[in-house]
Coordinates of C-alpha atoms in Angstrom, one line a residue:
Chain A
M1 CA 130.1 152.9 53.9
T2 CA 131.6 152.5 57.4
P3 CA 133.7 154.9 59.3
M4 CA 136.5 152.3 59.0
T5 CA 137.2 153.5 55.5
D6 CA 137.9 157.0 56.6
R7 CA 141.7 157.0 56.9
S8 CA 142.1 160.8 57.6
G9 CA 141.7 160.5 61.4
T10 CA 144.6 160.0 63.8
G11 CA 145.7 156.6 64.8
L12 CA 144.1 157.0 68.2
H13 CA 140.9 158.0 66.6
A14 CA 140.9 154.9 64.4
V15 CA 141.5 152.7 67.4
L16 CA 138.7 154.3 69.3
V17 CA 136.3 153.9 66.4
T18 CA 137.2 150.3 66.0
A19 CA 136.7 149.7 69.7
F20 CA 133.4 151.4 69.6
L21 CA 132.2 149.4 66.5
S22 CA 133.2 146.1 68.0
T23 CA 131.2 146.6 71.1
T24 CA 128.1 148.0 69.4
A25 CA 128.1 146.0 66.2
F26 CA 125.0 144.0 67.1
A27 CA 123.1 146.9 68.6
A28 CA 123.4 149.4 65.8
D29 CA 124.7 147.2 63.0
P30 CA 126.7 149.8 61.3
G31 CA 129.1 147.1 60.1
V32 CA 126.4 144.8 58.6
T33 CA 124.7 144.7 55.3
H34 CA 121.2 143.4 55.3
Y35 CA 120.1 141.5 52.2
S36 CA 116.9 140.0 51.0
V37 CA 116.1 137.7 48.1
D38 CA 115.6 138.8 44.5
P39 CA 112.9 136.3 43.6
A40 CA 113.2 136.8 39.9
K41 CA 116.8 135.7 39.8
S42 CA 117.0 133.1 42.5
S43 CA 116.3 129.4 42.6
L44 CA 115.7 126.8 45.3
E45 CA 115.7 123.4 43.8
F46 CA 115.8 119.9 45.2
S47 CA 116.3 116.5 43.7
F48 CA 115.6 113.0 44.9
V49 CA 115.9 109.5 43.5
Q50 CA 112.6 108.0 42.3
A51 CA 112.7 104.5 40.9
G52 CA 116.5 104.8 40.3
A53 CA 116.3 108.1 38.5
Q54 CA 117.0 111.6 39.7
N55 CA 113.8 113.7 39.8
K56 CA 113.8 117.4 40.3
G57 CA 111.5 120.0 41.9
K58 CA 111.7 123.6 42.9
F59 CA 110.1 126.2 45.1
T60 CA 109.3 129.6 43.6
K61 CA 108.7 131.7 46.7
F62 CA 111.2 131.6 49.6
P63 CA 112.0 134.9 51.4
V64 CA 115.7 135.0 52.6
A65 CA 117.3 137.3 55.1
L66 CA 121.1 137.4 55.2
D67 CA 123.2 139.8 57.4
I68 CA 126.8 139.9 56.5
S69 CA 129.7 142.3 57.1
P70 CA 130.5 144.6 54.2
D71 CA 133.8 142.8 53.6
G72 CA 132.0 139.5 53.4
G73 CA 134.1 138.2 56.4
A74 CA 131.4 137.5 58.9
A75 CA 127.7 136.5 58.4
T76 CA 125.5 136.9 61.5
R77 CA 122.1 136.0 60.3
L78 CA 120.5 133.6 57.8
D79 CA 116.8 133.1 57.8
V80 CA 114.9 131.4 55.1
T81 CA 111.2 130.7 54.8
V82 CA 109.9 128.5 52.1
D83 CA 106.4 128.8 50.9
M84 CA 105.6 125.1 50.4
T85 CA 102.6 125.7 48.3
T86 CA 104.8 127.1 45.6
Y87 CA 106.3 123.6 45.0
D88 CA 106.6 122.9 41.3
S89 CA 108.0 119.8 39.6
G90 CA 106.4 120.6 36.2
D91 CA 103.8 117.9 36.6
K92 CA 100.4 118.6 38.1
D93 CA 99.7 115.1 39.3
R94 CA 103.0 114.8 41.0
D95 CA 102.7 118.3 42.5
D96 CA 99.3 117.5 43.9
T97 CA 100.6 114.3 45.4
L98 CA 103.6 116.0 47.0
R99 CA 101.5 118.8 48.5
G100 CA 99.1 116.2 49.9
P101 CA 98.7 115.1 53.5
D102 CA 101.2 112.1 53.2
L103 CA 104.1 114.3 52.0
F104 CA 104.4 118.1 52.3
S105 CA 100.9 118.4 53.8
V106 CA 100.8 122.1 52.7
A107 CA 97.3 122.7 54.0
K108 CA 98.5 122.1 57.6
F109 CA 102.1 123.2 57.1
P110 CA 102.3 125.9 54.5
Q111 CA 105.8 127.0 55.4
A112 CA 109.2 125.5 56.0
H113 CA 111.7 127.5 57.9
F114 CA 115.4 127.6 58.5
T115 CA 117.1 130.0 60.9
A116 CA 120.8 129.8 61.6
T117 CA 121.9 129.8 65.2
Q118 CA 125.6 129.8 64.3
I119 CA 127.4 130.7 61.1
T120 CA 131.1 129.8 60.9
K121 CA 133.6 130.7 58.3
T122 CA 135.0 127.8 56.3
A123 CA 137.7 127.4 53.7
T124 CA 135.3 128.0 50.9
G125 CA 132.5 130.1 52.5
F126 CA 130.3 129.7 55.4
D127 CA 128.5 126.9 57.3
A128 CA 125.3 127.9 58.9
V129 CA 124.0 125.6 61.5
G130 CA 120.5 126.0 62.8
K131 CA 117.0 124.7 63.0
L132 CA 115.2 123.5 59.9
T133 CA 111.5 123.0 60.3
I134 CA 109.6 121.1 57.6
R135 CA 106.1 119.7 58.2
G136 CA 106.2 121.0 61.8
V137 CA 109.3 118.9 62.7
S138 CA 112.5 120.8 63.6
R139 CA 115.9 119.3 63.1
D140 CA 119.5 120.6 63.3
Q141 CA 120.6 121.2 59.8
H142 CA 123.9 122.4 58.2
V143 CA 123.4 124.9 55.4
P144 CA 126.8 125.5 53.8
F145 CA 127.0 128.4 51.4
T146 CA 129.4 130.7 49.6
F147 CA 128.8 134.4 49.3
R148 CA 130.0 136.8 46.7
A149 CA 129.3 140.5 46.7
A150 CA 129.0 142.2 43.3
N151 CA 128.4 145.7 42.0
E152 CA 125.9 145.7 39.2
Q153 CA 125.3 149.1 37.5
G154 CA 126.1 150.9 40.8
H155 CA 123.9 148.5 42.9
A156 CA 125.5 146.4 45.5
V157 CA 124.1 142.8 45.2
G158 CA 125.2 139.5 46.6
Y159 CA 125.1 135.9 45.5
L160 CA 124.5 133.1 47.9
T161 CA 125.0 129.6 46.5
G162 CA 125.4 126.1 47.9
K163 CA 123.8 122.8 48.4
T164 CA 123.0 120.5 51.3
T165 CA 121.4 117.1 51.9
L166 CA 118.6 116.2 54.2
H167 CA 116.6 113.1 54.9
R168 CA 112.9 113.5 54.1
L169 CA 111.8 110.9 56.6
D170 CA 113.5 112.9 59.5
F171 CA 110.8 115.5 58.9
G172 CA 107.9 113.1 58.4
V173 CA 107.8 113.8 54.6
G174 CA 106.4 110.4 53.7
Q175 CA 103.6 108.9 55.7
G176 CA 101.8 105.7 54.9
E177 CA 103.1 104.0 51.9
W178 CA 105.6 106.8 51.3
K179 CA 107.5 105.8 54.4
S180 CA 109.1 103.2 52.2
T181 CA 112.4 104.2 50.6
E182 CA 112.3 101.4 48.0
W183 CA 110.9 103.6 45.2
V184 CA 111.4 107.1 46.6
G185 CA 114.8 107.7 48.3
N186 CA 115.3 109.2 51.7
D187 CA 118.1 111.6 50.6
V188 CA 117.0 114.9 49.2
T189 CA 119.6 117.3 47.8
V190 CA 118.7 120.9 48.1
S191 CA 120.5 123.4 46.0
Y192 CA 120.2 127.2 46.3
N193 CA 121.3 129.9 44.0
V194 CA 120.1 133.2 45.4
R195 CA 120.6 136.7 44.2
L196 CA 120.4 139.1 47.1
V197 CA 119.7 142.8 47.2
P198 CA 120.2 145.2 50.1
A199 CA 117.3 145.5 52.3
A200 CA 116.2 147.4 55.4
P201 CA 117.0 145.4 58.6
Chain B
M1 CA 119.6 73.1 16.4
T2 CA 122.6 75.2 15.5
I3 CA 123.6 78.5 17.2
R4 CA 123.5 80.4 13.9
N5 CA 120.5 80.4 11.5
T6 CA 120.5 78.3 8.3
T7 CA 118.4 78.9 5.2
L8 CA 116.0 76.3 6.6
R9 CA 115.8 77.0 10.3
W10 CA 116.3 79.7 13.0
G11 CA 119.3 79.0 15.2
S12 CA 119.2 79.0 19.0
V13 CA 120.2 82.7 19.4
A14 CA 117.5 83.9 17.1
Q15 CA 114.9 81.6 18.8
T16 CA 116.0 82.7 22.3
L17 CA 115.7 86.4 21.3
H18 CA 112.3 85.8 19.7
W19 CA 110.7 84.0 22.6
L20 CA 112.3 86.2 25.2
I21 CA 110.8 89.2 23.5
V22 CA 107.4 87.5 23.3
T23 CA 107.6 86.8 27.1
L24 CA 108.6 90.4 27.9
L25 CA 105.8 91.8 25.7
I26 CA 103.3 89.9 27.7
V27 CA 104.9 91.2 30.9
Q28 CA 104.6 94.7 29.5
V29 CA 100.9 94.4 28.8
V30 CA 100.3 93.1 32.3
L31 CA 102.4 95.9 34.0
A32 CA 100.8 98.6 31.8
S33 CA 97.3 97.5 32.6
L34 CA 98.0 97.1 36.3
A35 CA 99.6 100.6 36.4
D36 CA 96.7 102.0 34.4
D37 CA 94.1 101.0 37.1
L38 CA 96.1 102.5 40.0
P39 CA 95.9 106.1 41.3
L40 CA 99.2 108.1 41.4
G41 CA 101.0 106.6 44.3
M42 CA 103.8 104.3 45.3
K43 CA 102.4 101.2 43.6
K44 CA 101.8 103.0 40.3
L45 CA 105.4 104.4 40.5
A46 CA 106.7 100.8 41.0
M47 CA 104.6 99.3 38.2
L48 CA 105.7 102.1 35.7
A49 CA 109.3 101.9 36.8
R50 CA 109.3 98.1 36.0
H51 CA 107.4 98.8 32.8
K52 CA 110.1 101.2 31.7
S53 CA 112.9 98.9 32.7
V54 CA 111.4 96.0 30.8
G55 CA 110.7 98.3 27.8
I56 CA 114.4 99.4 27.7
T57 CA 115.3 95.7 27.9
I58 CA 113.2 95.0 24.9
L59 CA 114.8 97.9 23.0
G60 CA 118.2 96.4 23.7
L61 CA 117.1 92.9 22.7
A62 CA 115.6 94.3 19.5
V63 CA 118.9 95.9 18.6
L64 CA 120.7 92.6 19.2
R65 CA 118.0 90.8 17.1
L66 CA 118.4 93.0 14.1
L67 CA 122.2 92.8 14.3
W68 CA 122.1 89.0 14.5
R69 CA 119.6 88.9 11.6
W70 CA 122.1 90.9 9.5
L71 CA 125.0 88.6 10.4
N72 CA 123.0 85.4 9.7
P73 CA 121.2 83.8 6.8
T74 CA 117.4 84.3 7.0
P75 CA 115.4 81.1 6.7
E76 CA 113.5 81.2 3.4
L77 CA 109.8 81.5 3.0
P78 CA 108.2 78.3 1.5
D79 CA 108.0 78.2 -2.3
T80 CA 104.3 77.6 -2.0
L81 CA 103.7 81.3 -1.1
K82 CA 101.9 83.4 -3.6
P83 CA 103.6 86.7 -4.4
Y84 CA 101.1 88.8 -2.4
E85 CA 101.5 86.4 0.5
R86 CA 105.2 86.9 0.3
V87 CA 104.8 90.7 0.4
L88 CA 102.3 90.4 3.3
A89 CA 104.7 88.3 5.3
N90 CA 107.6 90.7 4.7
L91 CA 105.5 93.7 5.6
T92 CA 104.3 92.0 8.8
H93 CA 107.8 91.2 9.9
A94 CA 109.0 94.7 9.0
A95 CA 106.2 96.2 11.1
L96 CA 107.0 93.9 14.0
Y97 CA 110.6 95.0 14.0
L98 CA 109.6 98.7 13.6
L99 CA 107.2 98.5 16.5
L100 CA 109.8 96.8 18.7
F101 CA 111.8 100.0 18.4
A102 CA 108.9 102.5 18.2
M103 CA 107.2 101.2 21.4
P104 CA 110.1 101.7 23.8
L105 CA 111.3 104.9 22.1
S106 CA 107.9 106.5 22.3
G107 CA 107.7 105.5 26.0
W108 CA 111.1 106.9 26.7
V109 CA 110.2 110.3 25.0
M110 CA 107.0 110.2 26.9
S111 CA 108.8 109.8 30.3
S112 CA 111.3 112.5 29.4
A113 CA 108.6 114.9 28.3
R114 CA 106.7 114.4 31.6
G115 CA 109.9 114.9 33.7
F116 CA 109.9 111.3 35.0
P117 CA 113.3 110.1 33.9
V118 CA 113.9 106.5 32.9
S119 CA 116.1 104.2 34.9
W120 CA 117.0 100.6 33.9
F121 CA 116.1 98.6 37.0
G122 CA 117.8 101.3 39.2
F123 CA 121.2 100.5 37.8
I124 CA 121.6 103.2 35.1
Q125 CA 119.7 106.4 34.7
L126 CA 119.1 107.0 31.0
P127 CA 119.4 110.5 29.6
D128 CA 116.3 112.5 28.9
L129 CA 115.5 112.4 25.1
V130 CA 113.6 115.7 25.2
P131 CA 113.2 118.5 27.8
K132 CA 110.0 118.7 29.9
N133 CA 107.1 119.4 27.6
K134 CA 103.4 118.7 28.5
P135 CA 101.9 118.9 25.0
L136 CA 104.6 116.5 23.7
Y137 CA 103.9 114.2 26.7
D138 CA 100.2 114.1 25.8
A139 CA 100.9 113.4 22.1
M140 CA 103.4 110.7 23.1
L141 CA 100.9 109.0 25.4
E142 CA 98.5 108.8 22.5
T143 CA 101.2 107.5 20.2
H144 CA 102.4 104.9 22.7
E145 CA 98.8 103.6 23.1
T146 CA 98.1 103.6 19.4
L147 CA 101.4 101.8 18.7
A148 CA 100.5 99.2 21.4
W149 CA 97.1 98.4 19.8
T150 CA 98.9 98.3 16.4
L151 CA 101.4 95.9 17.7
G152 CA 98.6 93.8 19.1
A153 CA 97.0 93.7 15.7
V154 CA 100.2 92.8 13.9
V155 CA 101.0 90.1 16.4
F156 CA 97.6 88.7 15.9
L157 CA 98.2 88.5 12.1
H158 CA 101.7 87.0 12.8
V159 CA 100.3 84.3 15.1
A160 CA 97.4 83.5 12.8
A161 CA 99.7 83.1 9.9
A162 CA 102.1 80.8 11.9
L163 CA 99.2 78.7 13.0
K164 CA 97.8 78.5 9.4
H165 CA 101.2 77.3 8.2
H166 CA 101.4 74.7 10.9
F167 CA 97.9 73.3 11.0
M168 CA 96.6 73.9 7.5
L169 CA 99.5 74.1 5.2
K170 CA 101.5 71.7 7.4
D171 CA 104.9 73.2 6.5
N172 CA 107.9 74.1 8.7
V173 CA 107.3 77.8 9.2
L174 CA 106.3 77.6 12.8
R175 CA 108.4 74.5 13.6
R176 CA 111.6 76.1 12.6
M177 CA 111.1 78.8 15.3
L178 CA 110.4 76.2 17.9
P179 CA 113.1 74.6 20.0
F180 CA 113.1 70.8 20.6
T181 CA 111.3 70.1 17.3
K182 CA 112.5 68.6 14.1
T183 CA 111.8 70.2 10.8
R184 CA 110.0 67.9 8.3

């Protein structure tokens, strides 16, 4: 889908095209595929220790924007918004408590947001570093992920997976009695398994 | 008092298990009623976490108790018992053992069904017995409560019988489960 794949031109022509692309990549983005989330086949889950046992929850609505080169070699944009009201742990009482003012406070802070400021290639995939904002508090956060492009019945799709750990109290998730980590741990493991489909930039 | 049971008297292991379970059952009632009165919050989580840990402890002790019972002679019931009293005593004891298993197991299923996994004092996380299932949770909550009241009733019978043996019939039935006492 890029001019790079056209090998019929002269060597000089190819060099010129390459030079042209490298200087205009960010302006015109001909070498970037834009992806957005396929909500039906994606998951964003987290787990935390409550009274010695791993408890799980998930969000069901979380728009994702990923820009990555067609060869999967360079990612330039990762932007995730989490609709905090869609939190679901499978238990209404617990969900209501978590959405309440002392924890997620979804009435005041309906969204969490991550935007990468730098995405570097690692041995296994990528490491996105950027600002994560939860409950109105922004912190630097690493979001490591692997990306795999696939072709499914003629449709180009991508899979982004990974997990990261954050500390809930860094974001003020836990006011009043919930500031204590005796019964609900500070560490929260967030795992993401996202199916991406091409999108308009 | 011997470590093992004799046909006349419970040994120290059987007595320790018996009275330890009695104590833990009282702790369970206290924790459950404290948790019941609290709104969902940190304190309720803490009470219920302890209640689950103690419950799993009772389950473990109940297993040990049955094993020990099988490996030991069981002190015989007094000859003065009428046949129906003998049946009643055996039924009561069987019900007590059954409930010592059914109570923690129903609680464990209940926790799993609600998606609040059980940990034993924060040391070990126990596997979920069933996947998350709200109707099953509701049914198990009912069951757990019914079993608790049933256990209360059977314990009442058990205690009343023990006291009757001790104060009215003046035999060794209670005495042989008590440490520091001589059987007559």
